[in-house]
Tab-separated table of C-alpha atoms and ligand atoms in Angstrom:
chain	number	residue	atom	x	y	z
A	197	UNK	CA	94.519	102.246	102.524
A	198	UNK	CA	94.547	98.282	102.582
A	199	UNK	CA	93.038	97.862	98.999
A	200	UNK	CA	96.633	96.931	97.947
A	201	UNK	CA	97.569	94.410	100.547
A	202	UNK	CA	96.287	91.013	100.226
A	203	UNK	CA	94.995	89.575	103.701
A	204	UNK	CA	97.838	87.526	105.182
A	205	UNK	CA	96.840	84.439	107.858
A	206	UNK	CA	99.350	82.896	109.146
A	207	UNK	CA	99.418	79.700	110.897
A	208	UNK	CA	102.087	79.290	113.560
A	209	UNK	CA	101.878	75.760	114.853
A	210	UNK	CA	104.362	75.854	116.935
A	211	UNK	CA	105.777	72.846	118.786
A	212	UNK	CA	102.213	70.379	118.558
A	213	UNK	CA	101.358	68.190	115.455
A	214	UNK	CA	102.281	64.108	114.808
A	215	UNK	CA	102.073	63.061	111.634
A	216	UNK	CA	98.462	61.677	112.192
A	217	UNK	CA	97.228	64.928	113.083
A	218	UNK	CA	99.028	67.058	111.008
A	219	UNK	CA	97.199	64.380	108.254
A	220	UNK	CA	93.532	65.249	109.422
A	221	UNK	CA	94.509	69.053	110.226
A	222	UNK	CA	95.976	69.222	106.588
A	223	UNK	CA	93.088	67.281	104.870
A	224	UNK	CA	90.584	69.090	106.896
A	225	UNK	CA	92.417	72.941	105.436
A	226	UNK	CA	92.146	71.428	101.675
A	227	UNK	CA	88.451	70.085	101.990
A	228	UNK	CA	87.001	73.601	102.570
A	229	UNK	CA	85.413	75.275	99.751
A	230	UNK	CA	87.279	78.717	100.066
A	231	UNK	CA	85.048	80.359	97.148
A	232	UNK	CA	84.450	83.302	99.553
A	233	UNK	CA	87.879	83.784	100.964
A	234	UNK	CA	90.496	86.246	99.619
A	235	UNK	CA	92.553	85.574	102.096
A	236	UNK	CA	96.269	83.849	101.468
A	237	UNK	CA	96.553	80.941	103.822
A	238	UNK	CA	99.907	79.605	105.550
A	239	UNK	CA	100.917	77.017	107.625
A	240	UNK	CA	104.460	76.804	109.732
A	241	UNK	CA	105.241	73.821	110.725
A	242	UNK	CA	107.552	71.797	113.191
A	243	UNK	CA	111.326	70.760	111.011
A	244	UNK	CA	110.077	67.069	110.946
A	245	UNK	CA	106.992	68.273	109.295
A	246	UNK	CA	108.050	70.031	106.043
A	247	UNK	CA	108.124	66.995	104.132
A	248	UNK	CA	104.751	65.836	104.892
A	249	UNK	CA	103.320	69.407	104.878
A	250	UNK	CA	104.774	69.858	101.146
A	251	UNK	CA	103.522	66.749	100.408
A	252	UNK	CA	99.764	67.497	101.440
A	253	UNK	CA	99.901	71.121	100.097
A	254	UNK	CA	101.596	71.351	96.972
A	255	UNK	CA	99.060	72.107	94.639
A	256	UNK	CA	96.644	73.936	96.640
A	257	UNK	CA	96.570	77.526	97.455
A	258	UNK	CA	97.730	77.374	100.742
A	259	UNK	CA	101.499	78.087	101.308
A	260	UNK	CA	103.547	76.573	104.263
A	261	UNK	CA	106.571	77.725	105.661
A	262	UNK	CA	108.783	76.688	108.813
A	263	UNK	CA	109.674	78.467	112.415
A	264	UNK	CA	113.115	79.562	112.494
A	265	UNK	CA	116.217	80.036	110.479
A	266	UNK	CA	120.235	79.556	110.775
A	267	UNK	CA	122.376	82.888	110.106
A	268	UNK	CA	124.507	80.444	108.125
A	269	UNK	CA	124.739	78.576	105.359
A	270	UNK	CA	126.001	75.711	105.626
A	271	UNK	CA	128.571	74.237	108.148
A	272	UNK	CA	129.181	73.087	111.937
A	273	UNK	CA	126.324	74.678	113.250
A	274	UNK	CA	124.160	71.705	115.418
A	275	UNK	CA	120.379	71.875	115.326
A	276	UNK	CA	120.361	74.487	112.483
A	277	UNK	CA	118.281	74.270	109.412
A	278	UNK	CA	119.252	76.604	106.354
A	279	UNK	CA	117.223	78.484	103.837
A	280	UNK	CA	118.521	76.224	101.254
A	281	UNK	CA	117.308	73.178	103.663
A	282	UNK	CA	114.144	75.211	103.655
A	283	UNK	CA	113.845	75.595	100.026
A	284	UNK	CA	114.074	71.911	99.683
A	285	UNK	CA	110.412	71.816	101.457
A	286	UNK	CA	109.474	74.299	99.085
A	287	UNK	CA	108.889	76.302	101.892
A	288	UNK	CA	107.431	80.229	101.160
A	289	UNK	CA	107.539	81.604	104.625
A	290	UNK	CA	109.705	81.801	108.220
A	291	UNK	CA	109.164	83.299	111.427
A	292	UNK	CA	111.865	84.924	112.574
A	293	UNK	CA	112.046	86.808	116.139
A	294	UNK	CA	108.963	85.166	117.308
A	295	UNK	CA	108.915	86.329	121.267
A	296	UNK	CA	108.933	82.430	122.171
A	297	UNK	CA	112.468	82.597	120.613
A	298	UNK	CA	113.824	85.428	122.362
A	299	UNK	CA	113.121	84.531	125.545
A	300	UNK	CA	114.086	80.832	125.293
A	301	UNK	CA	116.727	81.229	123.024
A	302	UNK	CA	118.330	84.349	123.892
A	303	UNK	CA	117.862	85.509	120.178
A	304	UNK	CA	119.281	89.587	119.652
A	305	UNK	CA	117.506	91.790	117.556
A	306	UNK	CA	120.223	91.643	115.759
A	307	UNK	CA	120.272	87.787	114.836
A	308	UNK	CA	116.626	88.147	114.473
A	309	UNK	CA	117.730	90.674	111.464
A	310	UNK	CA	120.544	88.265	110.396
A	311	UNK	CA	117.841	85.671	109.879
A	312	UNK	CA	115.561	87.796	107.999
A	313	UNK	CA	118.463	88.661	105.434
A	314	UNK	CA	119.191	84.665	105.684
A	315	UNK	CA	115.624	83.942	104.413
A	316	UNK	CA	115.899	86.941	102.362
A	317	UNK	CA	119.141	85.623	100.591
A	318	UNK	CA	117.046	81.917	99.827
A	319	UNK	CA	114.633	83.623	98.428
A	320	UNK	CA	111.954	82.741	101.416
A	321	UNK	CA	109.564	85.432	103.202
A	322	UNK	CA	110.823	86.363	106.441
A	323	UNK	CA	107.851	87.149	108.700
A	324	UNK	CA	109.861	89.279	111.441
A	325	UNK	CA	107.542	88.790	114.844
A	326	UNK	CA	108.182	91.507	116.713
A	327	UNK	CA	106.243	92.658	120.246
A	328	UNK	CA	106.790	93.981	124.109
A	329	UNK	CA	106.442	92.253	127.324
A	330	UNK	CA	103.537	93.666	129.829
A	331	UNK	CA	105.569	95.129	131.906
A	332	UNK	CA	107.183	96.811	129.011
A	333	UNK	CA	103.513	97.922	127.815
A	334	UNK	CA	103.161	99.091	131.524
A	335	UNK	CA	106.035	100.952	131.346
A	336	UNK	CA	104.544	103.206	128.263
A	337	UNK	CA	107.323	101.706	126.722
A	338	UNK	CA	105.405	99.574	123.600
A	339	UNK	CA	106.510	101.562	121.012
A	340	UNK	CA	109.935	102.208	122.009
A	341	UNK	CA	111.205	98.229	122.179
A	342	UNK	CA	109.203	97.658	119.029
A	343	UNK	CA	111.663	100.717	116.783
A	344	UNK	CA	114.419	98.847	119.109
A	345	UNK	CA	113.291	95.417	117.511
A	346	UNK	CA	112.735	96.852	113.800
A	347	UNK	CA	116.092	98.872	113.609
A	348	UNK	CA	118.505	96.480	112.843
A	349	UNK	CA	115.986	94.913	110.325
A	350	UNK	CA	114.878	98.522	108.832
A	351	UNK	CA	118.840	99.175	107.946
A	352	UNK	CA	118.766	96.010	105.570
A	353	UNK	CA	117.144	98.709	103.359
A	354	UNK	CA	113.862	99.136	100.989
A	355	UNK	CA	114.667	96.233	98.559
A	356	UNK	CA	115.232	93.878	101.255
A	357	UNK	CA	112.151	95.442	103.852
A	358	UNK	CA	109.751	94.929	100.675
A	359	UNK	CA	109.941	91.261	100.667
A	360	UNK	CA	109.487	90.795	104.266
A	361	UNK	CA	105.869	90.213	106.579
A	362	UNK	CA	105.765	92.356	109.720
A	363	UNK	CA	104.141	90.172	112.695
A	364	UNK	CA	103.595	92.583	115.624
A	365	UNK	CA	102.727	90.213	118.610
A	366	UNK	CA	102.726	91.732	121.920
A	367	UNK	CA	104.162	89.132	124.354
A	368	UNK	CA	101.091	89.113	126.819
A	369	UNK	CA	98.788	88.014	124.341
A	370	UNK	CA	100.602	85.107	123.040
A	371	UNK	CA	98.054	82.279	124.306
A	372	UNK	CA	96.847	83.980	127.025
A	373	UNK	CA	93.347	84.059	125.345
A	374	UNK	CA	93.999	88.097	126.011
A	375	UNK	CA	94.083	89.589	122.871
A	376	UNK	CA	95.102	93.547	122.516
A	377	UNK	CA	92.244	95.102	121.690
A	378	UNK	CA	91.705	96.149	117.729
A	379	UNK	CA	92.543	100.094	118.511
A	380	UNK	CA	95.468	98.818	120.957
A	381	UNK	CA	97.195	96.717	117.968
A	382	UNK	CA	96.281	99.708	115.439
A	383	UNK	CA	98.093	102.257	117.607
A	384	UNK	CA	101.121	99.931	117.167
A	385	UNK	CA	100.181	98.803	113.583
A	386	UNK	CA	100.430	102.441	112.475
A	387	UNK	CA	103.579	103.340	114.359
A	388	UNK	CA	105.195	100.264	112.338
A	389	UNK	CA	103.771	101.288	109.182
A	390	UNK	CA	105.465	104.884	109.685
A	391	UNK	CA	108.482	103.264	110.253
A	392	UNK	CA	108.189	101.142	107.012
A	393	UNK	CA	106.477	104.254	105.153
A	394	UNK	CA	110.416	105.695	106.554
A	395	UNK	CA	112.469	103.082	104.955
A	396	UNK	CA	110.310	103.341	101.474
A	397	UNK	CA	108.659	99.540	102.499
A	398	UNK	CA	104.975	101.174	103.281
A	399	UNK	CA	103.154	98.415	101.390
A	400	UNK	CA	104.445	95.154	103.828
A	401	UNK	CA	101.980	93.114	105.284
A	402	UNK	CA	101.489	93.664	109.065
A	403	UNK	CA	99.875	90.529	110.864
A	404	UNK	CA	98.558	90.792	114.539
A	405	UNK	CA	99.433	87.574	116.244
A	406	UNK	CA	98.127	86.582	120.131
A	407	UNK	CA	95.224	84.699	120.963
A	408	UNK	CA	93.376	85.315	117.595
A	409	UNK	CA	90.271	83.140	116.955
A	410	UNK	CA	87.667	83.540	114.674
A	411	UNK	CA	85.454	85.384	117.120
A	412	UNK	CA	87.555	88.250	117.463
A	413	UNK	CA	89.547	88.231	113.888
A	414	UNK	CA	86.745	90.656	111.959
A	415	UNK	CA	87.397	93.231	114.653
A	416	UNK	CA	91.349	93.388	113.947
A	417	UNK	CA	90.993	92.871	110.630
A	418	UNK	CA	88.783	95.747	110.257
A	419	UNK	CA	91.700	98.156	111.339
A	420	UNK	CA	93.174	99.761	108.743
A	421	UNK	CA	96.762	98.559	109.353
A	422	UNK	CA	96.144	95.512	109.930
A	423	UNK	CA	96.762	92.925	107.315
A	424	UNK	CA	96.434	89.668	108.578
A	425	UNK	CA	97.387	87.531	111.347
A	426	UNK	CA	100.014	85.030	112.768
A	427	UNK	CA	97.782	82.784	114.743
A	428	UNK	CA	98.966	80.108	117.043
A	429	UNK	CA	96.588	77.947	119.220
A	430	UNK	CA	93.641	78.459	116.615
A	431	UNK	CA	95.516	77.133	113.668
A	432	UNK	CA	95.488	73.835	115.036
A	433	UNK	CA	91.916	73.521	114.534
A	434	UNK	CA	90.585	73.785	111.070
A	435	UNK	CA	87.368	75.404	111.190
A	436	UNK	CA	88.578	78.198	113.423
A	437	UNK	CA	91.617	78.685	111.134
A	438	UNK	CA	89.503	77.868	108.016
A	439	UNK	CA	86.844	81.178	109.546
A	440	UNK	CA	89.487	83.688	110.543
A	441	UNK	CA	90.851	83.321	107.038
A	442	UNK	CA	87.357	83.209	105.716
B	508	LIG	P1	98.394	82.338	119.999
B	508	LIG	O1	99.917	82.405	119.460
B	508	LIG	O2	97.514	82.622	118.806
B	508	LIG	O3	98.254	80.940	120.516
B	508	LIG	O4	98.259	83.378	121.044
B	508	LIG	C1	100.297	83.331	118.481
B	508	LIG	C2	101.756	83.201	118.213
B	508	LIG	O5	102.535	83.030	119.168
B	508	LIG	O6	102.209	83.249	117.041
């Protein structure tokens, strides 16, 4: 079933990094001999970062990418960055929807879609984070919010949906060193899949993001629909990014 999908991991760094750390984070990614790995390798970065991060990158095989996307493109929007701002960096990748977004910045499923079709139309990967709460997953309602999430994203149709990356990252994992377990995330991994399998996108990478680490990557990873992961804390320290991808 996963012969066709090429492993996806993800860094998601988040709001950490200086440009002395990102320098010895970024060397210490390129030193590793990945002979083994066939793993594709990402890094989102911090705005600020881009620069430096195509910079240290170009050239090798891991890709970079940044956190968040304007609708628009171009214009009197403050604090907005653009795909074509984006494509400046050479950037491959963007998180949309992540949950840190929608509950700080009040972002709609239906922006979150807007911004996939944004990176979409610059000709960057949208990685659509999607995920419930606890008391959501309490609520049997897990499945439910996530079709909520993916609707608005699902109608931009097959051509679009095909280009995407699927993160499903339930909220009360997200550095809480509480990971879902791997038949948890497959339960929801599946149910996503059906619903790309719907809209004629089955092959899309699904990542499982929250409080992966190399000790407990193999396990999700061994789960049929699960492709990869968007990993936060741990991709600020090489050799436990360097071994989940390994
Ligand atoms: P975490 O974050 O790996 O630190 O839990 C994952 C994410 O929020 O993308």
């Amino acid at each position: 079933m996963t012969a066709t999908r090429t492993r996806l991991v993800l860094g998601n760094w988040k709001m950490h990094g200086s440009l002395a750390d990102n320098a010895k984070l970024l060397s210490a990614l390129l030193a590793a001999p990945r002979v083994a790995s066939t793993a594709q390798m990402g890094v989102c970065v911090p705005f600020p970062y881009l620069a430096q991060t195509a910079q240290a990158l170009t050239g090798s095989s891991i890709a970079w990418g940044a956190q968040d996307i304007s609708t628009q493109a171009q214009g009197a929007f403050t604090g907005e960055v653009s795909g074509a701002m984006l494509n400046d960096f050479a950037c491959r990748f963007v998180l949309t929807g992540h949950s840190e977004r929608r509950a700080m910045h009040a972002e709609s499923d239906q922006i979150i879609a807007d911004k996939a079709n944004a990176a979409l139309v610059a000709g960057l990967t949208p990685v659509v984070c999607v995920g419930e709460s606890l008391a959501e997953r309490d609520a049997g309602q897990a499945l439910v919010v996530i079709a909520r999430q993916l609707a608005p994203v699902l109608a931009l149709g097959a051509d679009a949906v095909q280009k995407m990356v699927v993160a499903y990252e339930p909220v009360w994992a997200i550095g809480t060193g509480r990971t879902a377990s791997p038949e948890q995330a497959q339960e929801v991994h599946a149910a996503i899949r059906a619903a790309l399998r719907g809209v004629g996108a089955e092959q899309v990478q699904i990542l499982y993001g929250g409080s992966v680490k190399a000790a407990n990557a193999a396990s999700l990873f061994a789960m049929p629909d699960i492709d990869g992961a968007l990993v936060g804390g741990a991709s600020l320290v090489a050799e436990e990014f360097l071994a989940i991808a390994s």
